[in-house]
Tab-separated table of C-alpha atoms and ligand atoms in Angstrom:
chain	number	residue	atom	x	y	z
A	18	MET	CA	-34.924	-56.390	142.129
A	19	LYS	CA	-37.417	-53.864	143.906
A	20	ILE	CA	-35.816	-50.851	144.875
A	21	LEU	CA	-37.329	-48.068	147.013
A	22	VAL	CA	-36.546	-44.894	146.599
A	23	THR	CA	-37.579	-42.391	149.223
A	24	GLY	CA	-37.923	-38.939	148.048
A	25	GLY	CA	-38.001	-40.326	144.547
A	26	LEU	CA	-40.225	-37.285	143.450
A	27	GLY	CA	-37.562	-34.880	144.093
A	28	TYR	CA	-34.685	-33.887	142.067
A	29	ILE	CA	-31.988	-36.257	142.562
A	30	GLY	CA	-34.708	-38.921	143.341
A	31	SER	CA	-36.540	-38.693	140.361
A	32	HIS	CA	-33.092	-38.726	138.052
A	33	THR	CA	-32.016	-41.619	139.893
A	34	ALA	CA	-35.304	-43.514	139.554
A	35	VAL	CA	-34.761	-43.153	135.803
A	36	ALA	CA	-31.335	-44.612	135.686
A	37	LEU	CA	-32.415	-47.583	138.062
A	38	GLN	CA	-35.318	-48.582	135.818
A	39	GLN	CA	-32.884	-47.936	132.790
A	40	ALA	CA	-30.817	-50.550	134.535
A	41	GLY	CA	-33.507	-53.099	134.868
A	42	PHE	CA	-34.499	-52.781	138.905
A	43	GLU	CA	-38.328	-52.241	139.624
A	44	VAL	CA	-38.531	-48.961	141.381
A	45	LEU	CA	-41.294	-48.218	144.135
A	46	ILE	CA	-41.368	-44.193	145.164
A	47	VAL	CA	-42.250	-43.054	148.275
A	48	ASP	CA	-42.300	-39.156	148.957
A	49	ASN	CA	-44.408	-36.492	151.096
A	50	MET	CA	-44.541	-34.008	148.073
A	51	SER	CA	-43.221	-31.253	150.425
A	52	ASN	CA	-40.772	-30.326	147.644
A	53	SER	CA	-42.133	-31.880	144.704
A	54	SER	CA	-45.163	-32.724	142.477
A	55	ILE	CA	-46.569	-35.664	141.312
A	56	ASP	CA	-46.142	-34.839	137.779
A	57	VAL	CA	-42.482	-36.313	138.218
A	58	LEU	CA	-44.099	-39.516	137.678
A	59	GLU	CA	-45.401	-38.650	134.406
A	60	GLY	CA	-41.919	-37.502	133.500
A	61	ILE	CA	-40.152	-40.622	134.910
A	62	ALA	CA	-42.600	-42.928	132.823
A	63	HIS	CA	-42.264	-40.867	129.648
A	64	ILE	CA	-38.743	-41.188	129.545
A	65	THR	CA	-38.110	-44.879	130.902
A	66	GLY	CA	-41.725	-46.191	129.435
A	67	THR	CA	-42.493	-47.762	133.128
A	68	THR	CA	-44.239	-45.921	135.853
A	69	PRO	CA	-42.758	-46.587	139.281
A	70	GLN	CA	-45.161	-47.446	142.033
A	71	PHE	CA	-46.072	-44.910	143.879
A	72	LYS	CA	-47.046	-44.337	147.542
A	73	TYR	CA	-47.364	-40.967	149.508
A	74	LEU	CA	-45.445	-41.451	152.699
A	75	ASP	CA	-44.483	-38.994	155.185
A	76	LEU	CA	-41.277	-40.924	156.960
A	77	ARG	CA	-41.934	-38.897	160.294
A	78	GLU	CA	-44.995	-40.820	160.387
A	79	LYS	CA	-43.629	-43.823	162.324
A	80	GLU	CA	-46.711	-46.001	162.192
A	81	GLU	CA	-47.172	-45.095	158.632
A	82	VAL	CA	-43.904	-46.327	157.584
A	83	HIS	CA	-44.432	-49.282	159.606
A	84	HIS	CA	-47.466	-50.372	157.841
A	85	TYR	CA	-45.938	-49.842	154.440
A	86	PHE	CA	-42.627	-52.184	154.968
A	87	LYS	CA	-45.462	-54.623	156.502
A	88	THR	CA	-47.186	-54.176	153.178
A	89	HIS	CA	-44.276	-54.053	151.145
A	90	LYS	CA	-42.221	-56.947	151.830
A	91	ASP	CA	-39.958	-57.766	149.163
A	92	ILE	CA	-37.675	-54.898	148.740
A	93	ASP	CA	-34.184	-55.510	148.106
A	94	GLY	CA	-32.342	-52.264	148.760
A	95	ILE	CA	-33.284	-48.610	149.865
A	96	ILE	CA	-32.045	-45.195	148.597
A	97	HIS	CA	-32.770	-42.808	150.820
A	98	PHE	CA	-33.097	-39.223	149.287
A	99	ALA	CA	-36.028	-38.005	151.243
A	100	ALA	CA	-34.732	-34.988	153.349
A	101	SER	CA	-34.794	-31.212	153.912
A	102	LYS	CA	-32.124	-29.655	152.404
A	103	ALA	CA	-31.942	-25.582	152.545
A	104	VAL	CA	-29.083	-24.444	154.803
A	105	GLY	CA	-30.489	-21.035	155.885
A	106	GLU	CA	-34.037	-22.821	156.965
A	107	SER	CA	-32.249	-25.202	159.099
A	108	VAL	CA	-30.759	-22.256	161.026
A	109	GLU	CA	-34.240	-21.247	161.312
A	110	ASN	CA	-36.196	-24.154	162.088
A	111	PRO	CA	-33.499	-26.706	163.546
A	112	LEU	CA	-35.830	-28.974	164.665
A	113	LEU	CA	-37.711	-29.713	161.824
A	114	TYR	CA	-34.304	-30.662	160.255
A	115	TYR	CA	-33.508	-32.859	163.006
A	116	GLU	CA	-36.942	-34.388	162.674
A	117	ASN	CA	-37.153	-34.555	159.214
A	118	ASN	CA	-33.829	-35.760	158.427
A	119	ILE	CA	-32.712	-37.813	161.589
A	120	ASN	CA	-36.188	-39.268	162.959
A	121	THR	CA	-36.945	-40.458	159.366
A	122	LEU	CA	-33.562	-42.322	159.091
A	123	VAL	CA	-33.784	-43.987	162.134
A	124	TYR	CA	-37.386	-45.280	161.541
A	125	LEU	CA	-36.278	-46.764	158.151
A	126	LEU	CA	-33.405	-48.245	159.456
A	127	GLN	CA	-35.593	-49.752	162.166
A	128	GLU	CA	-37.556	-51.399	159.283
A	129	CYS	CA	-34.824	-52.636	157.403
A	130	HIS	CA	-33.721	-54.363	160.715
A	131	ALA	CA	-36.769	-55.921	161.236
A	132	HIS	CA	-37.305	-56.786	157.189
A	133	LYS	CA	-33.804	-57.814	156.708
A	134	ILE	CA	-33.275	-55.219	154.155
A	135	GLN	CA	-29.680	-55.266	153.618
A	136	ASN	CA	-28.910	-52.297	151.007
A	137	LEU	CA	-28.796	-48.907	151.950
A	138	ILE	CA	-27.620	-46.040	149.738
A	139	PHE	CA	-27.463	-42.824	151.768
A	140	SER	CA	-27.669	-39.053	150.234
A	141	SER	CA	-24.668	-37.305	152.156
A	142	SER	CA	-23.081	-34.034	151.266
A	143	CYS	CA	-19.584	-32.358	150.891
A	144	THR	CA	-21.099	-30.450	153.393
A	145	VAL	CA	-19.479	-32.753	155.851
A	146	TYR	CA	-16.018	-31.608	155.188
A	147	GLY	CA	-16.534	-27.785	156.024
A	148	GLU	CA	-13.501	-25.776	154.551
A	149	PRO	CA	-11.421	-27.817	153.430
A	150	ASP	CA	-7.859	-27.968	154.446
A	151	SER	CA	-6.429	-29.150	151.148
A	152	LEU	CA	-7.788	-29.808	147.522
A	153	PRO	CA	-9.301	-31.599	146.156
A	154	ILE	CA	-10.763	-33.236	149.004
A	155	THR	CA	-10.615	-37.115	149.367
A	156	GLU	CA	-13.053	-39.324	151.710
A	157	ASN	CA	-10.612	-39.406	154.285
A	158	ALA	CA	-10.512	-35.811	155.115
A	159	PRO	CA	-11.325	-34.941	158.322
A	160	ILE	CA	-15.178	-33.971	159.457
A	161	LYS	CA	-15.340	-30.496	160.600
A	162	VAL	CA	-18.004	-28.916	162.892
A	163	ALA	CA	-21.058	-28.241	160.867
A	164	ASN	CA	-21.791	-25.257	160.051
A	165	SER	CA	-25.694	-25.587	159.923
A	166	PRO	CA	-28.104	-27.617	161.123
A	167	TYR	CA	-28.511	-29.156	157.709
A	168	GLY	CA	-25.027	-30.039	157.727
A	169	ASN	CA	-24.864	-31.496	161.444
A	170	THR	CA	-28.046	-34.152	159.721
A	171	LYS	CA	-25.625	-34.871	157.073
A	172	GLN	CA	-22.709	-36.170	159.294
A	173	ILE	CA	-25.363	-37.481	162.348
A	174	SER	CA	-26.884	-39.396	159.707
A	175	GLU	CA	-23.786	-40.800	158.750
A	176	GLU	CA	-22.757	-41.657	162.087
A	177	ILE	CA	-25.908	-43.652	162.815
A	178	ILE	CA	-25.861	-45.780	159.650
A	179	PHE	CA	-22.076	-46.481	160.475
A	180	ASP	CA	-23.057	-47.338	164.131
A	181	THR	CA	-26.079	-49.744	162.805
A	182	THR	CA	-23.679	-51.451	160.182
A	183	LYS	CA	-21.735	-52.564	163.036
A	184	VAL	CA	-24.433	-54.179	164.677
A	185	SER	CA	-26.151	-55.955	161.916
A	186	ASP	CA	-26.614	-57.245	158.361
A	187	ILE	CA	-27.137	-53.991	156.927
A	188	LYS	CA	-24.396	-52.685	154.283
A	189	ALA	CA	-24.671	-48.964	153.321
A	190	ILE	CA	-22.920	-46.639	150.990
A	191	ALA	CA	-23.288	-42.932	151.931
A	192	LEU	CA	-22.656	-40.816	148.566
A	193	ARG	CA	-21.081	-37.256	149.421
A	194	TYR	CA	-22.698	-35.225	146.425
A	195	PHE	CA	-20.775	-32.156	145.491
A	196	ASN	CA	-23.037	-29.378	143.986
A	197	PRO	CA	-25.436	-31.397	141.649
A	198	ILE	CA	-27.113	-29.179	138.605
A	199	GLY	CA	-28.699	-29.680	135.043
A	200	ALA	CA	-31.599	-32.068	134.210
A	201	HIS	CA	-32.733	-35.278	132.145
A	202	GLU	CA	-31.694	-34.435	128.239
A	203	SER	CA	-35.450	-34.979	127.554
A	204	THR	CA	-36.687	-32.144	129.750
A	205	GLU	CA	-39.138	-34.543	130.979
A	206	ILE	CA	-37.650	-34.123	134.617
A	207	GLY	CA	-35.333	-31.504	135.985
A	208	GLU	CA	-35.261	-29.195	139.369
A	209	LEU	CA	-38.228	-27.545	140.358
A	210	PRO	CA	-37.244	-24.965	143.396
A	211	LEU	CA	-40.278	-24.173	145.671
A	212	GLY	CA	-40.020	-20.254	145.410
A	213	VAL	CA	-37.120	-18.068	145.491
A	214	PRO	CA	-34.149	-20.452	144.675
A	215	GLN	CA	-31.007	-21.030	147.099
A	216	ASN	CA	-28.842	-22.321	144.787
A	217	LEU	CA	-26.590	-20.957	141.895
A	218	VAL	CA	-27.761	-22.558	138.671
A	219	PRO	CA	-31.674	-22.507	139.314
A	220	PHE	CA	-31.093	-18.615	140.427
A	221	ILE	CA	-29.349	-18.199	137.036
A	222	THR	CA	-31.417	-19.930	134.914
A	223	GLN	CA	-34.867	-18.090	136.444
A	224	THR	CA	-32.706	-14.745	136.007
A	225	ALA	CA	-32.175	-15.590	132.376
A	226	ILE	CA	-35.633	-16.460	131.515
A	227	GLY	CA	-36.818	-13.459	133.196
A	228	LEU	CA	-38.482	-14.510	136.564
A	229	ARG	CA	-35.965	-12.873	138.325
A	230	GLU	CA	-34.346	-9.463	138.226
A	231	GLN	CA	-30.829	-9.998	138.913
A	232	LEU	CA	-28.269	-12.878	140.388
A	233	SER	CA	-26.686	-11.948	143.324
A	234	VAL	CA	-23.117	-12.621	143.315
A	235	PHE	CA	-22.246	-13.264	147.088
A	236	GLY	CA	-19.014	-11.898	147.032
A	237	ASN	CA	-15.741	-11.460	144.825
A	238	ASP	CA	-12.978	-10.644	147.503
A	239	TYR	CA	-12.230	-14.752	148.263
A	240	PRO	CA	-8.694	-15.758	148.041
A	241	THR	CA	-9.677	-17.744	144.658
A	242	GLU	CA	-8.393	-16.557	141.144
A	243	ASP	CA	-11.468	-14.246	140.367
A	244	GLY	CA	-12.316	-13.598	144.155
A	245	SER	CA	-15.322	-15.634	143.851
A	246	CYS	CA	-16.253	-19.018	145.484
A	247	ILE	CA	-15.340	-22.380	143.820
A	248	ARG	CA	-17.839	-25.717	143.900
A	249	ASP	CA	-17.615	-28.962	141.840
A	250	TYR	CA	-20.839	-28.991	139.916
A	251	ILE	CA	-21.598	-32.064	138.638
A	252	HIS	CA	-24.711	-33.252	136.040
A	253	VAL	CA	-27.972	-34.877	137.887
A	254	MET	CA	-27.717	-37.638	135.649
A	255	ASP	CA	-24.041	-38.270	136.201
A	256	LEU	CA	-25.130	-38.257	140.120
A	257	ALA	CA	-27.731	-40.344	139.545
A	258	GLU	CA	-25.940	-42.937	137.776
A	259	ALA	CA	-23.195	-43.412	140.852
A	260	HIS	CA	-26.574	-44.610	142.988
A	261	VAL	CA	-26.968	-47.207	140.452
A	262	VAL	CA	-23.308	-48.742	140.754
A	263	ALA	CA	-22.957	-48.009	144.277
A	264	LEU	CA	-26.330	-49.961	144.712
A	265	GLN	CA	-25.081	-52.768	142.308
A	266	ARG	CA	-22.060	-52.848	144.544
A	267	LEU	CA	-24.218	-53.637	147.605
A	268	LEU	CA	-26.215	-56.163	146.121
A	269	GLU	CA	-23.587	-57.956	144.546
A	270	ASN	CA	-21.869	-58.160	148.072
A	271	LYS	CA	-18.717	-56.327	146.644
A	272	ASN	CA	-18.316	-53.818	149.233
A	273	LYS	CA	-15.138	-53.854	151.273
A	274	GLU	CA	-16.681	-52.702	154.394
A	275	ALA	CA	-20.160	-52.895	156.033
A	276	PHE	CA	-20.546	-48.743	155.564
A	277	GLU	CA	-18.489	-46.991	152.853
A	278	VAL	CA	-18.691	-43.617	151.801
A	279	PHE	CA	-17.832	-41.944	148.208
A	280	ASN	CA	-17.057	-38.393	147.240
A	281	VAL	CA	-19.489	-37.561	144.348
A	282	GLY	CA	-18.352	-35.113	141.692
A	283	THR	CA	-16.419	-34.345	138.693
A	284	GLY	CA	-13.312	-33.607	140.459
A	285	LYS	CA	-13.474	-30.293	138.708
A	286	GLY	CA	-13.827	-26.774	140.434
A	287	SER	CA	-15.481	-23.808	138.940
A	288	SER	CA	-15.911	-20.640	140.209
A	289	VAL	CA	-18.990	-18.586	140.233
A	290	PHE	CA	-17.906	-16.675	137.476
A	291	GLU	CA	-16.838	-19.190	135.671
A	292	VAL	CA	-20.401	-20.816	135.826
A	293	ILE	CA	-21.667	-17.406	134.826
A	294	LYS	CA	-19.756	-17.408	131.777
A	295	ALA	CA	-20.245	-20.798	130.947
A	296	PHE	CA	-23.846	-20.620	131.122
A	297	GLU	CA	-23.541	-17.484	128.829
A	298	LYS	CA	-22.318	-19.298	126.046
A	299	VAL	CA	-24.309	-22.095	125.990
A	300	SER	CA	-27.565	-20.051	126.615
A	301	GLY	CA	-26.637	-16.909	124.094
A	302	THR	CA	-27.950	-14.971	126.767
A	303	SER	CA	-26.268	-12.139	128.754
A	304	LEU	CA	-26.880	-12.359	132.722
A	305	ASN	CA	-27.708	-9.650	134.694
A	306	TYR	CA	-26.000	-10.045	137.845
A	307	LYS	CA	-23.964	-7.765	140.488
A	308	VAL	CA	-21.674	-8.560	143.150
A	309	VAL	CA	-22.801	-8.176	146.808
A	310	ASP	CA	-21.613	-9.200	149.905
A	311	ARG	CA	-20.633	-12.882	150.883
A	312	ARG	CA	-23.205	-14.959	152.108
A	313	PRO	CA	-22.711	-16.146	155.722
A	314	GLY	CA	-21.313	-19.691	155.773
A	315	ASP	CA	-20.186	-20.068	152.495
A	316	VAL	CA	-17.181	-22.226	152.406
A	317	ILE	CA	-14.166	-20.537	149.707
A	318	ALA	CA	-13.276	-23.661	147.763
A	319	VAL	CA	-14.483	-27.327	147.696
A	320	TYR	CA	-13.746	-30.067	145.042
A	321	ALA	CA	-13.901	-33.663	145.001
A	322	ASP	CA	-11.087	-36.395	144.686
A	323	THR	CA	-13.049	-38.928	143.030
A	324	THR	CA	-10.220	-41.361	142.833
A	325	ARG	CA	-11.882	-43.816	145.397
A	326	ALA	CA	-15.254	-43.873	143.313
A	327	ASN	CA	-13.329	-44.223	139.954
A	328	LYS	CA	-11.542	-47.414	141.085
A	329	GLU	CA	-14.048	-49.079	143.410
A	330	LEU	CA	-17.135	-48.059	142.199
A	331	GLY	CA	-15.839	-47.775	138.356
A	332	TRP	CA	-17.882	-44.666	137.907
A	333	LYS	CA	-16.716	-41.541	136.715
A	334	ALA	CA	-18.915	-38.139	135.975
A	335	LYS	CA	-19.188	-38.359	131.695
A	336	ARG	CA	-20.526	-34.819	131.132
A	337	ASP	CA	-18.989	-31.524	131.671
A	338	LEU	CA	-20.250	-28.149	133.141
A	339	GLU	CA	-21.205	-26.806	129.594
A	340	GLU	CA	-23.406	-29.738	128.993
A	341	ALA	CA	-25.003	-29.736	132.657
A	342	LEU	CA	-25.691	-25.907	131.940
A	343	ARG	CA	-27.232	-26.528	128.585
A	344	SER	CA	-29.621	-29.106	130.002
A	345	ALA	CA	-30.541	-26.683	133.119
A	346	TRP	CA	-31.018	-24.148	130.495
A	347	LYS	CA	-33.391	-26.292	127.937
A	348	TRP	CA	-35.231	-27.207	131.224
A	349	GLU	CA	-35.948	-23.722	132.529
A	350	GLU	CA	-37.339	-23.001	128.806
A	351	LYS	CA	-39.552	-25.896	128.743
A	352	VAL	CA	-40.963	-25.451	132.144
A	353	ARG	CA	-41.521	-21.612	131.535
A	354	ARG	CA	-43.182	-22.370	128.288
A	355	GLU	CA	-45.671	-24.615	130.229
A	356	SER	CA	-46.718	-22.213	132.841
B	413	UD1	C1	-24.288	-25.869	150.173
B	413	UD1	C2	-23.634	-27.602	150.376
B	413	UD1	C3	-24.184	-28.407	149.563
B	413	UD1	C4	-25.747	-28.638	150.083
B	413	UD1	C5	-26.368	-27.537	149.658
B	413	UD1	C6	-28.076	-27.679	149.844
B	413	UD1	C7	-21.126	-26.706	150.930
B	413	UD1	C8	-19.854	-26.558	149.889
B	413	UD1	N1	-22.274	-27.183	150.072
B	413	UD1	O1	-24.258	-25.858	148.550
B	413	UD1	O2	-23.309	-29.545	150.166
B	413	UD1	O3	-26.432	-29.781	149.723
B	413	UD1	O4	-25.773	-26.197	149.834
B	413	UD1	O5	-28.258	-26.524	149.215
B	413	UD1	O6	-21.652	-26.352	151.724
B	413	UD1	N2	-24.109	-18.340	144.706
B	413	UD1	C9	-24.383	-16.930	144.371
B	413	UD1	N3	-25.444	-16.481	144.552
B	413	UD1	C10	-26.826	-17.081	144.590
B	413	UD1	C11	-26.869	-18.507	144.885
B	413	UD1	C12	-25.057	-19.107	144.911
B	413	UD1	O7	-23.204	-16.336	144.348
B	413	UD1	O8	-27.926	-16.443	144.487
B	413	UD1	C13	-22.827	-18.959	144.972
B	413	UD1	C14	-22.695	-19.462	146.471
B	413	UD1	O9	-22.219	-18.191	147.183
B	413	UD1	C15	-21.544	-20.356	145.986
B	413	UD1	C16	-21.922	-21.026	144.680
B	413	UD1	O10	-22.898	-20.088	144.348
B	413	UD1	O11	-20.271	-19.932	146.259
B	413	UD1	C17	-22.856	-22.302	145.015
B	413	UD1	O12	-24.019	-21.638	145.779
B	413	UD1	P1	-25.246	-23.348	145.920
B	413	UD1	O13	-25.949	-23.383	144.825
B	413	UD1	O14	-26.049	-22.460	146.934
B	413	UD1	O15	-24.526	-24.487	146.726
B	413	UD1	P2	-23.762	-24.427	147.825
B	413	UD1	O16	-23.600	-23.368	148.937
B	413	UD1	O17	-22.151	-24.844	147.327
């Protein structure tokens, strides 16, 4: 079975490409390398023994996309990662986000329709829930007004896919990711943020390795036990494996509705201070950090109710926070050794 992975050189895409190949799928990758590197292909090949077929493609180029599908007719399913994901950047440049995350999805769906590609897995986010009314959060929780254009693109994308599945043969699953962290245990692939990391764990590892002077903890006066925000940090390989089982569900026609959504998290919330402590423990380092003001737009606490994914997909996160942080640290050490 041939699976197209858009954004397959990116952080989650590359780990999913590995999981797909290990499950026996043939992987085709398209990527515009806006936030990734061609070296990732080699990393995937080192782990799996197979180099995925790769084509540089910017999905905003409608004609190019059209041409790609005309020349690759036997695709059985698509996992669509290619998108922009920086919350702050989306506030500053909303049109970039709407073009990059929405137009591209529309073009892809048009090609799915034209070429009878019926299986689509979409990268969604727990950001669609906004500040939850109750925790853990289930898929039935209300979708709140998005607090950034980025979040809005995830909400709109889910709606676009849902509307399309109603009037076509396309079946789709949106996976609502919580906070992916960590790297493949081989350290062949991992997260490579461009510039200053916006996310907690890459900022922690870059601080510990000496690339950043100090981690800023955004607020210690939240109504949580230790005053810092709570998130559900999931090992990227657990997340990658969720894509494989979701895809298999569609390919085997086991889906119950044409469009389904699943939370993909561990079900366990960890505060920023808990993450710092766990990191210090697994790395044997002492992290330089200070508490600063809250970051605008941060929700206080969010973690997943994963019952639906457990029952319907037979999937459960297998790795814990410490294992994920250990892999993130191993990756950071390797990247810096080589640079
Ligand atoms: C958010 C979205 C997520 C989206 C991601 C894209 C929510 C709940 N989550 O993740 O869906 O995919 O952006 O980037 O909307 N922190 C610090 N110091 C730092 C960095 C982060 O204290 O230098 C804290 C944050 O305040 C937060 C936690 O660490 O409490 C995690 O932050 P981050 O890694 O940026 O992820 P989210 O904002 O949760």
